[in-house]
Amino acid sequence: MREVRFRDPAGTIRTGEWLDDSEGERERSDGSDIGDAGGRVRFGDRIYSTGEIDVLPPCEPGKIVCIGRNYADHAAERDSEIPDRPLLFLKGPNAVASHESTIELPAGKERIEHEAELGVVIGEQCRNVSEDDAMTVVAGFTCGNDLSNRDDQRVEQNWVRGKAFDNAAPLGPVLAPPEEVPADAAIRLWVNGELRQDGSQSDLIFSIPELIAEITTHLTLEAGDVILTGTPEGVGPLVDGDEIGIAIEGVGTLRHSVRVP
Ligand code: MG
């Protein structure tokens, strides 16, 4: 079952079941109009349309551990070497944004880009997890956008301005069981209905178990923390009013728009 956190019409936060079939959505949509058809959420014997509720991010991460250059084709388009160990950087809880949100991008920047990514949501506090045990600490998968401010990223070492600004990590809408996500799951991103990214989870340089083992060698992951696993090729700039759809096979479709102040 794909779970969704939401605020019901009375204002109470619930966890329900996402009823739309992600495969069907993906087949019939260009990613720009998914959601207008209306996802549905079951909670007990109630079924809500997404118009009746606020879909919340699938978790409340204390930190988001992001992986850079984890697809060879993306490293090539950035004229960067493939790293010999996972390249890690952090976003904080301020970066989280929800499905269907309108994100105000940092002002005065020439190039802020989208990066469609598979998000791994951690289910329990863990440290020094082996690759063999890695999937036991995973609560589920979600869709993410690693929004990237290239103006500042290219001139700073630690990418705080470049990557960790407010709402730089839209996440959601669901938490999907990993066993329902194919190993070669398609990862696609559309801007205003135009397909910009079309990759596959099978092209990850470092696998999800390898990432969890490496990250937890150095730091403790907590329940609700997220790993953004890297983006395939096709990243590109966003402008005021753009509508973004990110679909991951077996997971669902995250939609949000951007505004430039
Ligand atoms: Mg990224």
mmCIF file of C-alpha atoms in Angstrom, residues 125-251:
data_model
loop_
_atom_site.group_PDB
_atom_site.id
_atom_site.type_symbol
_atom_site.label_atom_id
_atom_site.label_comp_id
_atom_site.label_asym_id
_atom_site.label_seq_id
_atom_site.Cartn_x
_atom_site.Cartn_y
_atom_site.Cartn_z
ATOM 1 C CA GLN A 125 17.408 5.084 13.857
ATOM 2 C CA CYS A 126 20.464 3.314 12.484
ATOM 3 C CA ARG A 127 24.268 3.423 12.332
ATOM 4 C CA ASN A 128 26.865 1.133 10.730
ATOM 5 C CA VAL A 129 24.296 -0.698 8.617
ATOM 6 C CA SER A 130 25.712 -3.394 6.325
ATOM 7 C CA GLU A 131 24.729 -3.531 2.651
ATOM 8 C CA ASP A 132 23.002 -6.843 3.365
ATOM 9 C CA ASP A 133 20.829 -5.294 6.088
ATOM 10 C CA ALA A 134 20.331 -1.923 4.394
ATOM 11 C CA MET A 135 16.807 -2.435 3.091
ATOM 12 C CA THR A 136 15.567 -3.365 6.592
ATOM 13 C CA VAL A 137 15.995 0.279 7.695
ATOM 14 C CA VAL A 138 14.039 1.671 4.725
ATOM 15 C CA ALA A 139 10.441 2.795 5.324
ATOM 16 C CA GLY A 140 9.757 3.369 1.632
ATOM 17 C CA PHE A 141 10.487 5.326 -1.524
ATOM 18 C CA THR A 142 9.208 8.708 -2.623
ATOM 19 C CA CYS A 143 9.785 11.249 -5.408
ATOM 20 C CA GLY A 144 12.065 14.240 -4.877
ATOM 21 C CA ASN A 145 13.404 17.273 -6.683
ATOM 22 C CA ASP A 146 16.938 18.340 -5.695
ATOM 23 C CA LEU A 147 16.478 21.994 -6.643
ATOM 24 C CA SER A 148 19.900 23.489 -7.355
ATOM 25 C CA ASN A 149 21.007 27.126 -7.452
ATOM 26 C CA ARG A 150 23.934 26.903 -9.880
ATOM 27 C CA ASP A 151 24.907 30.577 -9.473
ATOM 28 C CA ASP A 152 26.085 29.913 -5.928
ATOM 29 C CA GLN A 153 26.857 26.197 -6.213
ATOM 30 C CA ARG A 154 29.654 26.878 -8.673
ATOM 31 C CA VAL A 155 31.401 29.375 -6.389
ATOM 32 C CA GLU A 156 31.098 27.627 -3.012
ATOM 33 C CA GLN A 157 32.618 24.443 -1.598
ATOM 34 C CA ASN A 158 29.824 23.231 0.662
ATOM 35 C CA TRP A 159 26.758 24.135 -1.416
ATOM 36 C CA VAL A 160 24.700 25.672 1.402
ATOM 37 C CA ARG A 161 23.415 28.495 -0.818
ATOM 38 C CA GLY A 162 23.517 26.228 -3.850
ATOM 39 C CA LYS A 163 21.482 23.346 -2.488
ATOM 40 C CA ALA A 164 20.062 23.919 1.012
ATOM 41 C CA PHE A 165 17.847 26.987 0.522
ATOM 42 C CA ASP A 166 14.237 26.991 1.729
ATOM 43 C CA ASN A 167 11.960 24.544 -0.141
ATOM 44 C CA ALA A 168 14.858 23.141 -2.190
ATOM 45 C CA ALA A 169 13.593 19.593 -1.660
ATOM 46 C CA PRO A 170 10.008 18.992 -2.760
ATOM 47 C CA LEU A 171 9.083 15.463 -1.627
ATOM 48 C CA GLY A 172 6.092 13.171 -2.089
ATOM 49 C CA PRO A 173 3.313 12.602 -2.496
ATOM 50 C CA VAL A 174 3.505 9.027 -1.225
ATOM 51 C CA LEU A 175 5.628 6.545 0.653
ATOM 52 C CA ALA A 176 5.788 3.449 -1.559
ATOM 53 C CA PRO A 177 6.913 -0.034 -0.482
ATOM 54 C CA PRO A 178 10.342 -0.730 -2.061
ATOM 55 C CA GLU A 179 9.220 -4.202 -3.146
ATOM 56 C CA GLU A 180 6.624 -2.554 -5.425
ATOM 57 C CA VAL A 181 9.256 -0.461 -7.185
ATOM 58 C CA PRO A 182 11.053 -2.244 -10.043
ATOM 59 C CA ALA A 183 14.866 -2.309 -9.935
ATOM 60 C CA ASP A 184 14.861 -0.527 -13.308
ATOM 61 C CA ALA A 185 12.129 1.949 -12.339
ATOM 62 C CA ALA A 186 11.831 4.820 -14.802
ATOM 63 C CA ILE A 187 12.558 8.270 -13.324
ATOM 64 C CA ARG A 188 11.049 11.035 -15.445
ATOM 65 C CA LEU A 189 10.593 14.782 -15.131
ATOM 66 C CA TRP A 190 8.468 17.144 -17.185
ATOM 67 C CA VAL A 191 8.421 20.937 -17.202
ATOM 68 C CA ASN A 192 5.136 22.372 -18.505
ATOM 69 C CA GLY A 193 4.425 19.012 -20.112
ATOM 70 C CA GLU A 194 7.785 18.733 -21.909
ATOM 71 C CA LEU A 195 9.836 15.660 -20.986
ATOM 72 C CA ARG A 196 13.236 16.823 -19.707
ATOM 73 C CA GLN A 197 14.612 13.822 -17.786
ATOM 74 C CA ASP A 198 14.082 10.148 -18.601
ATOM 75 C CA GLY A 199 16.357 7.844 -16.607
ATOM 76 C CA SER A 200 16.275 4.532 -14.794
ATOM 77 C CA GLN A 201 17.070 3.513 -11.251
ATOM 78 C CA SER A 202 19.174 0.710 -12.753
ATOM 79 C CA ASP A 203 21.741 3.319 -13.866
ATOM 80 C CA LEU A 204 22.648 4.343 -10.297
ATOM 81 C CA ILE A 205 26.438 4.179 -9.883
ATOM 82 C CA PHE A 206 26.148 3.479 -6.144
ATOM 83 C CA SER A 207 23.121 1.335 -5.246
ATOM 84 C CA ILE A 208 20.750 2.163 -2.401
ATOM 85 C CA PRO A 209 22.300 -0.501 -0.077
ATOM 86 C CA GLU A 210 25.780 0.859 -0.885
ATOM 87 C CA LEU A 211 24.624 4.396 -0.097
ATOM 88 C CA ILE A 212 23.044 3.421 3.234
ATOM 89 C CA ALA A 213 26.154 1.468 4.274
ATOM 90 C CA GLU A 214 28.468 4.352 3.366
ATOM 91 C CA ILE A 215 26.338 7.104 4.950
ATOM 92 C CA THR A 216 25.811 5.198 8.214
ATOM 93 C CA THR A 217 29.556 4.600 8.502
ATOM 94 C CA HIS A 218 29.815 8.334 9.185
ATOM 95 C CA LEU A 219 26.531 9.458 10.712
ATOM 96 C CA THR A 220 23.367 8.215 12.379
ATOM 97 C CA LEU A 221 20.232 8.194 10.283
ATOM 98 C CA GLU A 222 16.935 8.772 12.099
ATOM 99 C CA ALA A 223 13.386 7.693 11.253
ATOM 100 C CA GLY A 224 12.058 10.134 8.688
ATOM 101 C CA ASP A 225 15.440 11.130 7.302
ATOM 102 C CA VAL A 226 15.651 11.039 3.508
ATOM 103 C CA ILE A 227 18.390 10.045 1.086
ATOM 104 C CA LEU A 228 18.091 11.703 -2.342
ATOM 105 C CA THR A 229 19.922 9.234 -4.536
ATOM 106 C CA GLY A 230 21.076 11.458 -7.407
ATOM 107 C CA THR A 231 19.680 12.576 -10.732
ATOM 108 C CA PRO A 232 19.906 11.209 -14.274
ATOM 109 C CA GLU A 233 20.838 13.464 -17.210
ATOM 110 C CA GLY A 234 18.580 16.198 -18.523
ATOM 111 C CA VAL A 235 18.757 18.760 -15.710
ATOM 112 C CA GLY A 236 17.816 22.232 -16.832
ATOM 113 C CA PRO A 237 16.783 25.715 -15.765
ATOM 114 C CA LEU A 238 13.451 26.727 -14.265
ATOM 115 C CA VAL A 239 11.690 30.036 -14.809
ATOM 116 C CA ASP A 240 8.801 31.834 -13.146
ATOM 117 C CA GLY A 241 5.547 29.902 -13.462
ATOM 118 C CA ASP A 242 7.033 26.557 -14.507
ATOM 119 C CA GLU A 243 5.041 23.475 -13.532
ATOM 120 C CA ILE A 244 7.098 20.399 -12.741
ATOM 121 C CA GLY A 245 6.007 16.763 -12.679
ATOM 122 C CA ILE A 246 8.312 14.000 -11.417
ATOM 123 C CA ALA A 247 7.152 10.425 -11.952
ATOM 124 C CA ILE A 248 8.885 7.334 -10.607
ATOM 125 C CA GLU A 249 7.570 4.001 -11.746
ATOM 126 C CA GLY A 250 5.916 2.126 -8.880
ATOM 127 C CA VAL A 251 5.968 5.215 -6.653
#
